[in-house]
Coordinates of C-alpha atoms in Angstrom, one line a residue:
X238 CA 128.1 82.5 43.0
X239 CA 128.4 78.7 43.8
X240 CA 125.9 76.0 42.5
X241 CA 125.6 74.0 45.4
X242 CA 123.5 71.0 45.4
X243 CA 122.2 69.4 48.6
X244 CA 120.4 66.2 48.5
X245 CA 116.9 66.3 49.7
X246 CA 116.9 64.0 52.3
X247 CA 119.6 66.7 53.9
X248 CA 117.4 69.4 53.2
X249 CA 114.6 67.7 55.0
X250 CA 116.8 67.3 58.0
X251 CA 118.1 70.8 57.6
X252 CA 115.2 72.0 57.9
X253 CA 113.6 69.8 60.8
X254 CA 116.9 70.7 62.7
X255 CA 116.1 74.5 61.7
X256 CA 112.7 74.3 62.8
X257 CA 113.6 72.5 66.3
X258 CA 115.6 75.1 67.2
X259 CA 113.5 77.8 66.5
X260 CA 111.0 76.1 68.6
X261 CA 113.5 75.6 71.4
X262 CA 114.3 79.0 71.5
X263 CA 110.5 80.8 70.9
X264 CA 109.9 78.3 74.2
X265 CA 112.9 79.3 76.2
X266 CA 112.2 83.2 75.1
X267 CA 108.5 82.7 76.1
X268 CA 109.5 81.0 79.3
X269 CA 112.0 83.4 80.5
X270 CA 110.1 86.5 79.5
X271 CA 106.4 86.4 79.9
X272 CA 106.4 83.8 83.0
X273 CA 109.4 85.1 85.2
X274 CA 111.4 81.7 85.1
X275 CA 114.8 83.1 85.2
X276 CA 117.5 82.1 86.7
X277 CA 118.4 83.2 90.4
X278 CA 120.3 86.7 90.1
X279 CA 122.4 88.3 92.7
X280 CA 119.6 90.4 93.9
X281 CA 121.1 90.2 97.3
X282 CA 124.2 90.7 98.6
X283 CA 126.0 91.4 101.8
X284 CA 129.4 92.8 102.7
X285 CA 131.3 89.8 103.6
X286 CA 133.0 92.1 106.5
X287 CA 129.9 92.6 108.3
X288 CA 128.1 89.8 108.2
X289 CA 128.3 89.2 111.7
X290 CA 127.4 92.7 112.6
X291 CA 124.0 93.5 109.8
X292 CA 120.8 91.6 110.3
X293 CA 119.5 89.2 110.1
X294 CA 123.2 87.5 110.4
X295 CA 123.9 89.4 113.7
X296 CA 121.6 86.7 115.4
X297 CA 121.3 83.7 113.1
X298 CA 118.6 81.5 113.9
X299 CA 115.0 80.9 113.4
X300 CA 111.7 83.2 113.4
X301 CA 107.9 82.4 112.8
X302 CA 106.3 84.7 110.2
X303 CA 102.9 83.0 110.2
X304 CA 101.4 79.7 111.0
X305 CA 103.8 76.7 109.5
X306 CA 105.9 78.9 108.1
X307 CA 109.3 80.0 109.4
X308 CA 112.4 82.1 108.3
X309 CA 116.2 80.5 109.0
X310 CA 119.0 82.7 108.8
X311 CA 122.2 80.7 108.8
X312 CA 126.0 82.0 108.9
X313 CA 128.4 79.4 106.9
X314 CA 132.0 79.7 108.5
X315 CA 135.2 78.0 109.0
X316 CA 133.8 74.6 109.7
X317 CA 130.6 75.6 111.0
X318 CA 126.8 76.7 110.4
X319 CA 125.3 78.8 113.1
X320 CA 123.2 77.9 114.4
X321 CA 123.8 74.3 114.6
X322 CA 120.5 73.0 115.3
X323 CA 117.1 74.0 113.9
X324 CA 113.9 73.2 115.3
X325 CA 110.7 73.0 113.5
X326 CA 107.3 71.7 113.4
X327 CA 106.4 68.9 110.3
X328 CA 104.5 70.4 108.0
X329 CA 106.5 74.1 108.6
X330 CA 107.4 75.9 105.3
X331 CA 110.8 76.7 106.1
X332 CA 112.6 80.2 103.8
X333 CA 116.4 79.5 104.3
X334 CA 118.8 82.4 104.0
X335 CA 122.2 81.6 103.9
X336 CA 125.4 83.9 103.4
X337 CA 128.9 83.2 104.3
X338 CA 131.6 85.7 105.4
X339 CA 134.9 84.0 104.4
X340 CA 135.2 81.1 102.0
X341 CA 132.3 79.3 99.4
X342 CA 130.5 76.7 101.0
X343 CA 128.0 74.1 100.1
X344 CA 124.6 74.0 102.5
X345 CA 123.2 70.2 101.8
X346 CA 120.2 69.0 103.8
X347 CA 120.2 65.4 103.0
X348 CA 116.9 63.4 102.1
X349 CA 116.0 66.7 101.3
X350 CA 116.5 68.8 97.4
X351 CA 117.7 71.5 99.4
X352 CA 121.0 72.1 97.7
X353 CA 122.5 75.6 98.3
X354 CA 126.5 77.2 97.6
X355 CA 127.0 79.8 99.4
X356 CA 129.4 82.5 98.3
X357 CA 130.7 85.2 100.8
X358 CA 128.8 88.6 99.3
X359 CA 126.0 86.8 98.4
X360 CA 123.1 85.8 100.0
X361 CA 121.8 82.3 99.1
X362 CA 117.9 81.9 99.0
X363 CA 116.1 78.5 99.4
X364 CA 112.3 77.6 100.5
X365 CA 111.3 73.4 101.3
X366 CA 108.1 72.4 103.4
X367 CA 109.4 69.4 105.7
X368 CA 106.5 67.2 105.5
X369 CA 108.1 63.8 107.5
X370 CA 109.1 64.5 111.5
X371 CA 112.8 63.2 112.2
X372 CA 116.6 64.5 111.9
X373 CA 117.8 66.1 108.9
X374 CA 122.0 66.6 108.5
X375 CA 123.1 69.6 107.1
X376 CA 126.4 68.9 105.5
X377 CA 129.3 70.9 103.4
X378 CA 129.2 69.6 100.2
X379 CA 131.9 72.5 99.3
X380 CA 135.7 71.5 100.1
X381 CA 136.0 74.8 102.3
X382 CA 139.7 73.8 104.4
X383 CA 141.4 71.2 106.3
X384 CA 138.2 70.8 108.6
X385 CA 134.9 70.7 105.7
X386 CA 134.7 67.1 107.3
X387 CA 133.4 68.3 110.5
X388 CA 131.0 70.8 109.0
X389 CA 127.6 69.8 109.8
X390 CA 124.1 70.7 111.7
X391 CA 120.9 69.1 112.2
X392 CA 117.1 70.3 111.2
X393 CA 114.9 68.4 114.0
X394 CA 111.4 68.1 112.3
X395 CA 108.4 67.2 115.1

């Protein structure tokens, strides 16, 4: 149909560029398939209604499941976590589940890459060994209403 001529030097890039992509995505398609590296689905989920009332948001808190390693369950609310303050040991392997049962919130624990939204339906998963004793602040980082300023809790590592 057309006679088009293409220098070589695009041609070379062409095909570099071509080949670069198809590298990309044999990696990506390799990584995502055969190793399980996916990203997070909504696996689980939780009626936003009755949070407060199924487990184990009925009685948010903290649990030991084996030596060093713990299980958090934290409600984000109206200008709140609960529970407020969290006690571990240093060294503890902590598994952080997180739901919300009104508006999206943000679940920060800084000096830490713990880094969580939390949507209401969803529960938010998140694991992080605390190797240094001392206070961690849990902030909002989610503009959730007139009081997200004075959303906040504490992780007390010993």
């Amino acid at each position: 149909m057309f006679n088009i001529h293409i220098p070589r030097y695009e041609r070379i890039w062409l095909i570099i560029g071509g080949l670069t992509l198809a590298v990309f995505l044999v990696l990506f398609a390799v990584l995502a398939l055969s190793m399980g590296l996916n990203p997070p689905g909504h696996h689980m989920t939780i009626d936003p209604q009755a949070v407060l009332s199924t487990a184990p948001f009925d009685n948010p808190g903290i649990q030991q499941i084996g030596f060093g390693e713990y299980n958090v369950s934290i409600v984000a609310r109206v200008f709140m976590f609960q529970p407020d303050t969290i006690q571990v040991p240093a060294g503890s392997k902590v598994h952080f589940q997180v739901t919300s049962p009104d508006v999206v919130h943000g679940l920060l624990i800084a000096g830490t890459n713990v880094n969580m939204m939390i949507v209401p339906g969803h529960i938010t998963q998140f694991t992080y060994t605390f190797k240094k004793p001392g206070d961690y602040l849990i902030v909002c980082n989610e503009y959730c209403g007139a009081g997200h300023q004075f959303m906040m809790g504490r992780i007390r590592v010993q």
